[in-house]
Coordinates of C-alpha atoms in Angstrom, one line a residue:
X1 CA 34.1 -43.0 -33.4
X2 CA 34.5 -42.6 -37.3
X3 CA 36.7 -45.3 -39.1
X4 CA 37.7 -46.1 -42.3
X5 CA 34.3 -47.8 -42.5
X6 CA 32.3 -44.9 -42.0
X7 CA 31.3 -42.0 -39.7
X8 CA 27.9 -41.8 -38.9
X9 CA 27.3 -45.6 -39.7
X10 CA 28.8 -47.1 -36.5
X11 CA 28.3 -50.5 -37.6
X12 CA 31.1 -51.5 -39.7
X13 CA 33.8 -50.5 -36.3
X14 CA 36.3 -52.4 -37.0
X15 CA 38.4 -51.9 -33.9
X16 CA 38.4 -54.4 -31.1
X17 CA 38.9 -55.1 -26.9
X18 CA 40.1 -58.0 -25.5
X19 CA 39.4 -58.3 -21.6
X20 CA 42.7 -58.8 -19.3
X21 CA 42.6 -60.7 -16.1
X22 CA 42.4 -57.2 -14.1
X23 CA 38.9 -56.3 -15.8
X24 CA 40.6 -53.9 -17.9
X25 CA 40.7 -54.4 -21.7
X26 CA 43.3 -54.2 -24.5
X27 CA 41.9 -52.2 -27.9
X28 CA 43.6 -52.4 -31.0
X29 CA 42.3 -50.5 -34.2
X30 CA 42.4 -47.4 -36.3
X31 CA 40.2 -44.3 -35.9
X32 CA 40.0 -42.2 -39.1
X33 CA 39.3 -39.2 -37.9
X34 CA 40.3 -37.9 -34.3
X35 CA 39.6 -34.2 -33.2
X36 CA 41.3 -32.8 -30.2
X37 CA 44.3 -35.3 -29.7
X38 CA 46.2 -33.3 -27.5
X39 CA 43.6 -34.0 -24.9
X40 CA 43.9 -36.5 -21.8
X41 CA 41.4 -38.7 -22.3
X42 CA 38.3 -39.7 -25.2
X43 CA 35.5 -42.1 -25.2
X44 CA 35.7 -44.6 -28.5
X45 CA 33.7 -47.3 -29.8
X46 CA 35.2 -50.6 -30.5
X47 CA 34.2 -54.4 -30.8
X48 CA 35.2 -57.0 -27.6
X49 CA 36.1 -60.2 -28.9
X50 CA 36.6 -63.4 -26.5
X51 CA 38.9 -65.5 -26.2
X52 CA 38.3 -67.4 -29.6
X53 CA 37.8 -64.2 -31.4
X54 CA 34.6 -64.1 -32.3
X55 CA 32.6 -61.0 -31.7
X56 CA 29.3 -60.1 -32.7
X57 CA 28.8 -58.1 -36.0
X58 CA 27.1 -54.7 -36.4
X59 CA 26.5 -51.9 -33.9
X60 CA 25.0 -53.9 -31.5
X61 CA 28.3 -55.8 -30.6
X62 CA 29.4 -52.3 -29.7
X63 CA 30.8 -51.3 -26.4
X64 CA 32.2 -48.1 -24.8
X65 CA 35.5 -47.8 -23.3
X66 CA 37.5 -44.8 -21.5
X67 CA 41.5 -44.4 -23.0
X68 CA 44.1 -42.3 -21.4
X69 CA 45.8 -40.6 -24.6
X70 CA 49.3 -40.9 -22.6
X71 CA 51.2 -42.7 -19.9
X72 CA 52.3 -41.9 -16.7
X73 CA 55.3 -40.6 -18.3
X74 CA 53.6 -38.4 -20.7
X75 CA 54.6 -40.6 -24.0
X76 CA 51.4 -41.2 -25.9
X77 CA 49.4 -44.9 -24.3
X78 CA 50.9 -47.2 -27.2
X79 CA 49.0 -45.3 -30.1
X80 CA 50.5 -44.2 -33.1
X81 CA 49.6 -40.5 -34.6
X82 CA 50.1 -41.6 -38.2
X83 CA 49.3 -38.0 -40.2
X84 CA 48.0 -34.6 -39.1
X85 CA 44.8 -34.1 -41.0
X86 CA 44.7 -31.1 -43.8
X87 CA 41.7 -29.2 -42.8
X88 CA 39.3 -26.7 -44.9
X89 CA 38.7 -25.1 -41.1
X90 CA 39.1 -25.5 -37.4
X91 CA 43.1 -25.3 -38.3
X92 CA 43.6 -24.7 -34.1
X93 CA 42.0 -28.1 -33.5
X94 CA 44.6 -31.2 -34.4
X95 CA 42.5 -33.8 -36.1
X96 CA 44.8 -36.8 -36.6
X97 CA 44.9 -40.3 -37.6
X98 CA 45.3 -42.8 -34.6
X99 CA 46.4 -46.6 -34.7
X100 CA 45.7 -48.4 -31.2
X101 CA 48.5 -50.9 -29.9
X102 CA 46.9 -53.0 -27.4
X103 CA 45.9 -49.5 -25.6
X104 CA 44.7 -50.3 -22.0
X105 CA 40.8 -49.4 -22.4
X106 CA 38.4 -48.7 -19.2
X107 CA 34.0 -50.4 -20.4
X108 CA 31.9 -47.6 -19.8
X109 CA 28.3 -49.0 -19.0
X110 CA 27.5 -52.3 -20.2
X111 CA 28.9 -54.7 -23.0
X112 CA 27.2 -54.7 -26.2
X113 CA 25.8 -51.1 -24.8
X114 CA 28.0 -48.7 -26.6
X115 CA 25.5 -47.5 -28.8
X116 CA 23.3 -46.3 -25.6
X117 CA 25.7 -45.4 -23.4
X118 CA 27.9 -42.8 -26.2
X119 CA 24.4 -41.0 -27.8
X120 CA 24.2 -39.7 -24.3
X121 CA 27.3 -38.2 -24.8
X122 CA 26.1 -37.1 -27.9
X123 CA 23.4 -35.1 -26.5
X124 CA 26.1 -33.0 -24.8
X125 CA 28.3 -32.5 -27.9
X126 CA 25.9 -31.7 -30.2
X127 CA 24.7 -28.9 -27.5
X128 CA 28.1 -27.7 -27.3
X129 CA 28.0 -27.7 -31.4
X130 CA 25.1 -25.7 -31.0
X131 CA 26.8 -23.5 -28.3
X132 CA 29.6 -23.1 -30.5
X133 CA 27.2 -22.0 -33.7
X134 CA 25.2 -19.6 -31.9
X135 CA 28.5 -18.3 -30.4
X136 CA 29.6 -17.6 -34.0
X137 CA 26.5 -15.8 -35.2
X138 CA 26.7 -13.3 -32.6
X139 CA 30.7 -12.9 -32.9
X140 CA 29.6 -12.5 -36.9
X141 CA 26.5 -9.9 -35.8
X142 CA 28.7 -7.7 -34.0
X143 CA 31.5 -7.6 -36.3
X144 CA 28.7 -6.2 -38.8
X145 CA 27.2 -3.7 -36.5
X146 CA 30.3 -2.5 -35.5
X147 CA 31.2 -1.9 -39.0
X148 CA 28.1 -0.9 -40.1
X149 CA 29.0 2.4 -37.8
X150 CA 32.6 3.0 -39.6
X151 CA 31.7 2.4 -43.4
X152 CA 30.5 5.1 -45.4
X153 CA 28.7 4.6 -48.9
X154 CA 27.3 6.6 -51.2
X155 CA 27.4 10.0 -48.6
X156 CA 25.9 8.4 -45.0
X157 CA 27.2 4.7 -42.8
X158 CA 25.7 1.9 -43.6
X159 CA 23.7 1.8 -40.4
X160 CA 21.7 4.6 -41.5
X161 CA 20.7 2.8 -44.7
X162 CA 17.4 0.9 -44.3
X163 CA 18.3 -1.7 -46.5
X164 CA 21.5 -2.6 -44.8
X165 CA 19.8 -2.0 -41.4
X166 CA 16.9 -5.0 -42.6
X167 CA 19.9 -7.5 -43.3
X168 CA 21.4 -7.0 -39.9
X169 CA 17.9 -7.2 -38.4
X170 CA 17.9 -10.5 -40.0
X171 CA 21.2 -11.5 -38.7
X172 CA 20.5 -10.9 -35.6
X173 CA 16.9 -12.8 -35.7
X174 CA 18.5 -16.1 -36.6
X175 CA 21.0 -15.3 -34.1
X176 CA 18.7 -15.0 -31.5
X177 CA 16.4 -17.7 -32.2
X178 CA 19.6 -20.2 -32.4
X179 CA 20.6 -19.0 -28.5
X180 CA 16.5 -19.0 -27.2
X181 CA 16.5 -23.0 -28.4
X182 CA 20.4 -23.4 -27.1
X183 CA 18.9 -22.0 -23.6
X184 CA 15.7 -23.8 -23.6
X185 CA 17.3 -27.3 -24.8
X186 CA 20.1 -26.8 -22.0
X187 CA 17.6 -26.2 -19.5
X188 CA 15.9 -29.2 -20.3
X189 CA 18.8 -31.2 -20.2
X190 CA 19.5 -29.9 -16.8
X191 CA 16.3 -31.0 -15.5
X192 CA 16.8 -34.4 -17.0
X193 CA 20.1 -34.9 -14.9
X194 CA 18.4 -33.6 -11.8
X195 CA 16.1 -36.1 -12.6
X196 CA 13.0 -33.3 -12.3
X197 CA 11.6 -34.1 -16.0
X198 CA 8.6 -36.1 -16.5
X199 CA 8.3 -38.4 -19.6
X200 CA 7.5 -35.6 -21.6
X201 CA 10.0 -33.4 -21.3
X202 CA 12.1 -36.6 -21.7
X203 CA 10.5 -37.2 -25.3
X204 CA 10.6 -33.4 -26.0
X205 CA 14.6 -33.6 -25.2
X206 CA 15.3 -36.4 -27.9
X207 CA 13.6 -34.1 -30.3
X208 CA 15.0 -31.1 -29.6
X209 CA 18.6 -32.0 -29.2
X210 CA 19.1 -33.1 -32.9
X211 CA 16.7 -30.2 -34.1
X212 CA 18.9 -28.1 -32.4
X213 CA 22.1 -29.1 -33.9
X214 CA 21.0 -29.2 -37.3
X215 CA 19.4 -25.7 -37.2
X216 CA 22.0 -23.9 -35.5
X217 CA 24.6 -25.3 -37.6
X218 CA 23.1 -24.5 -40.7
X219 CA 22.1 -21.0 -39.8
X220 CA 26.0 -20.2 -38.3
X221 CA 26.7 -20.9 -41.9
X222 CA 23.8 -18.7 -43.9
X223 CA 24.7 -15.9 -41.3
X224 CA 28.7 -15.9 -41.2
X225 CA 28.1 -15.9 -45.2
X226 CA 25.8 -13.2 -45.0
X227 CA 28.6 -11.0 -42.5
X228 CA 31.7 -11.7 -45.3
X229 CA 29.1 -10.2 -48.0
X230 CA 27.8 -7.4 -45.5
X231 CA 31.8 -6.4 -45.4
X232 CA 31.8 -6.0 -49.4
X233 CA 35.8 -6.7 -50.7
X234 CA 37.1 -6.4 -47.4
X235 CA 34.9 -9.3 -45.9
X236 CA 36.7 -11.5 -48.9
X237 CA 40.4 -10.8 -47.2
X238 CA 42.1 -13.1 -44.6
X239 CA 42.9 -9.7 -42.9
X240 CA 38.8 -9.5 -41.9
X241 CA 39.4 -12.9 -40.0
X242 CA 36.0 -13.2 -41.6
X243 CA 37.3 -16.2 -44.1
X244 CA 38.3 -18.2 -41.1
X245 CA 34.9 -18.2 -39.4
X246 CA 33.4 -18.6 -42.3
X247 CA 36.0 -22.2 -42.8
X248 CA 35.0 -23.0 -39.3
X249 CA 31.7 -22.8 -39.6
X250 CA 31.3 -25.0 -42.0
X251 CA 32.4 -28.2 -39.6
X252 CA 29.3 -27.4 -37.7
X253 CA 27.1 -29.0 -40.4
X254 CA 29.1 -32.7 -40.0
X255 CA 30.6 -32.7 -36.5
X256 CA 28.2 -35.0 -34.1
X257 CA 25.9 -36.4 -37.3
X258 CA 25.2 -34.5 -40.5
X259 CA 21.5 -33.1 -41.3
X260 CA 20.4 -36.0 -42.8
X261 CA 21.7 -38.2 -39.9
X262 CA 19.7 -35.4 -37.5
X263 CA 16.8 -35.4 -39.3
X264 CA 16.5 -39.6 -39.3
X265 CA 16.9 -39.1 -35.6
X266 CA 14.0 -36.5 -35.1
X267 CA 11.7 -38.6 -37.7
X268 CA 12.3 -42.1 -35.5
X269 CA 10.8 -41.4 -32.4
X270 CA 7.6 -39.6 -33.8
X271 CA 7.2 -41.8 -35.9
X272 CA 7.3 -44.8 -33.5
X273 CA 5.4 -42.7 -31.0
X274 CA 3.2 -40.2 -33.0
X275 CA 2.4 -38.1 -29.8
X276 CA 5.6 -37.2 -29.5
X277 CA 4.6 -35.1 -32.2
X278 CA 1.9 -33.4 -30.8
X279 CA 3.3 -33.2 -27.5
X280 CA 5.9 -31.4 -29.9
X281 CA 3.4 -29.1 -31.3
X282 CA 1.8 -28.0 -28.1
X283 CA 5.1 -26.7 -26.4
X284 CA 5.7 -24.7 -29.3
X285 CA 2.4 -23.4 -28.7
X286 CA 3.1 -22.6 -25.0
X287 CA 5.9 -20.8 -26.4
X288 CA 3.6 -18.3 -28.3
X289 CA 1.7 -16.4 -25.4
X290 CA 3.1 -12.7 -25.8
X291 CA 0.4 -9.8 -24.5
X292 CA 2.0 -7.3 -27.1
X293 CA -0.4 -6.3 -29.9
X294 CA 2.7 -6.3 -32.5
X295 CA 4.0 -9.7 -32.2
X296 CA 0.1 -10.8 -32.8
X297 CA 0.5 -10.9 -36.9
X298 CA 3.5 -13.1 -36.7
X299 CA 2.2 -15.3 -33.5
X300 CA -0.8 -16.8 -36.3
X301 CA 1.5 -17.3 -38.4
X302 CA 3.6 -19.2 -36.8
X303 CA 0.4 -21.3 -35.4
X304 CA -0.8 -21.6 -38.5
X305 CA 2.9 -23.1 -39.8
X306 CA 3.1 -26.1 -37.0
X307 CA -0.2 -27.2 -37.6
X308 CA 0.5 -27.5 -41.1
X309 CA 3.8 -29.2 -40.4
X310 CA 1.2 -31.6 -38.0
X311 CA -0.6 -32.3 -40.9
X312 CA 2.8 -33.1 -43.3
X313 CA 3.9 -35.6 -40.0
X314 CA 0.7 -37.0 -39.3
X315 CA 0.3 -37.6 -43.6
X316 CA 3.7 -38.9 -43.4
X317 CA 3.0 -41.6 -40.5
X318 CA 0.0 -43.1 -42.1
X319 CA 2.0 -43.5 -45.8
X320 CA 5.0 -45.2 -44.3
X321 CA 3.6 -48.2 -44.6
X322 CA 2.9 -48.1 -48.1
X323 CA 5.4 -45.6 -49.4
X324 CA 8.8 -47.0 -47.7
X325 CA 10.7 -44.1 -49.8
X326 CA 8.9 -41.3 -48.4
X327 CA 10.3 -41.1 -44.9
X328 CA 14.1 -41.4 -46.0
X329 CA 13.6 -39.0 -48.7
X330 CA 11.1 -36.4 -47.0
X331 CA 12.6 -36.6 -43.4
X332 CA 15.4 -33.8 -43.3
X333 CA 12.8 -31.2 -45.4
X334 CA 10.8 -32.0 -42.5
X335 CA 13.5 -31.7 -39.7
X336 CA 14.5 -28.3 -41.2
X337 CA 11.1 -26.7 -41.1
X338 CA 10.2 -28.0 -37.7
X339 CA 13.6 -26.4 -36.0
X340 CA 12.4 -23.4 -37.8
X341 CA 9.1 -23.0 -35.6
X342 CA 11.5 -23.9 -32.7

């Protein structure tokens, strides 16, 4: 998707499909950045123009289109890999730059759909971003408590000192809370292919999908942090293979939108349909019921949390109008602290 024009913002594409007699079209443009290029096939965005060429302008003269990344005799499909991209992380993945020659291009859905047709792709790769983060956390986690069992300081390990044992515990908190919303969110999703979710669950999925992202990705980056400190000097060498999760990690927070992109997309549908939000409010709720007397402290807490975060959405709805700053500027504070209670 992302062009010289911009990532995120789709609109400016500047690549374009011309139809061919056989249905099939001919794109021609240049994507900026390309991850995975020694795959077989990718979905990409581009612009059809007819026979005049004249196309419509901005993302919705978008369309969708299938590409096989090489020929029947293995040589790349008339695209040109200009230059390998230099990478802070995710070294194992080429990302490349890619020129398209008249590429022969499958439409996926309708024309003037694209927009439509790849967030539903997005839904899947932002889970699998998500899958990824929470993956990381728990490789982080383990690396910790395993080393928390080898390393002595100051006469005992370091998992018999409380305060070491209290950052772990926290470790492993976020960790778990990133995989319980991976789980729940996947199950949803499954349901909404099966076609066994009612409209609810459907507005709860467009929610939670970005909320998801943006949490887990954030989080893989506080805790993989937290693991390269909890290994003291030895956390800080290559040697640790700590330095290179903590490289990747950081990929997590811009792959498939960035938090502020996320959060835009959790504040538009609530705030076009404001019982989304307390649809929102009572899963999280239903989420709560635990018969153990311990958990009961934490339990009102949380309650009491959403239904201030109600209060800050339902506030933020009614000032729209006359505050057009206050969305745009409020929106990912608000995204953040709603994935929390997730």
């Amino acid at each position: 998707m992302t062009e010289k024009t911009g990532g995120s913002d789709v609109g400016g594409t500047e690549t374009i499909a011309v139809q061919q007699k056989d249905g099939t079209y001919q794109i021609n443009g240049y994507k900026f950045y390309t991850s995975a290029t020694t795959s077989e096939g990718t979905i990409l965005l581009a612009r059809i123009v007819d026979s005049s060429g004249s196309s419509v302008s901005g993302s919705r003269g978008l369309s969708t289109f299938f590409v096989k990344l090489r020929d029947d005799n293995g040589d790349l499909n008339k695209i040109t890999v200009h230059r390998l991209k230099k990478k802070l992380g995710t070294r194992a993945v080429p990302t490349a730059e890619l020129e398209l020659h008249g590429t022969p291009g499958i439409l996926v859905g309708q024309a003037g759909r694209g927009i439509p047709t790849i967030s539903a792709i997005l839904n899947i790769t932002r889970i699998h971003n998500a899958i990824n983060a929470v993956g990381m956390m728990r490789r982080a986690v383990a690396l910790c408590r395993d080393y928390s069992f080898r390393r002595k300081a100051f006469g005992k390990l370091l998992a018999d000192t409380p305060l070491h044992l209290s950052v772990l515990a926290e470790m492993e908190v976020q960790y778990r809370a990133g995989l319980q919303l991976v789980m729940d969110t996947v199950i949803l999703m499954g349901r909404l292919e099966c076609k066994k979710a009612n409209d609810v669950e459907s507005r709860r999925f467009r929610i939670l999908t970005p909320l998801l992202k943006l949490f887990t990705a954030k989080q893989a980056i506080t805790v993989i942090s937290e693991a390269v400190e909890a290994f003291g000097g030895l956390g800080y060498m290559e040697d640790s293979d700590l330095p290179r999760l903590l490289r990747d990690a950081q990929v997590l927070a811009i792959w498939e939108g960035t938090t502020n992109v996320l959060s835009m997309d959790v504040w538009r549908p609530m705030s076009s349909n404001p019982s989304i939000l307390s649809e929102l409010c009572d899963y999280f709720h239903s989420l709560m019921d635990s018969p153990l007397e311990q958990l009961q402290s934490s339990i009102s807490e949380v309650k009491k949390r959403i239904k201030d975060i109600k209060k800050q959405a339902e506030y933020m709805i009614l000032q729209a109008s006359s505050d057009p700053l206050l969305i745009p500027s409020s929106a990912r504070k608000f995204a953040y602290s709603k994935s929390i209670c997730s």
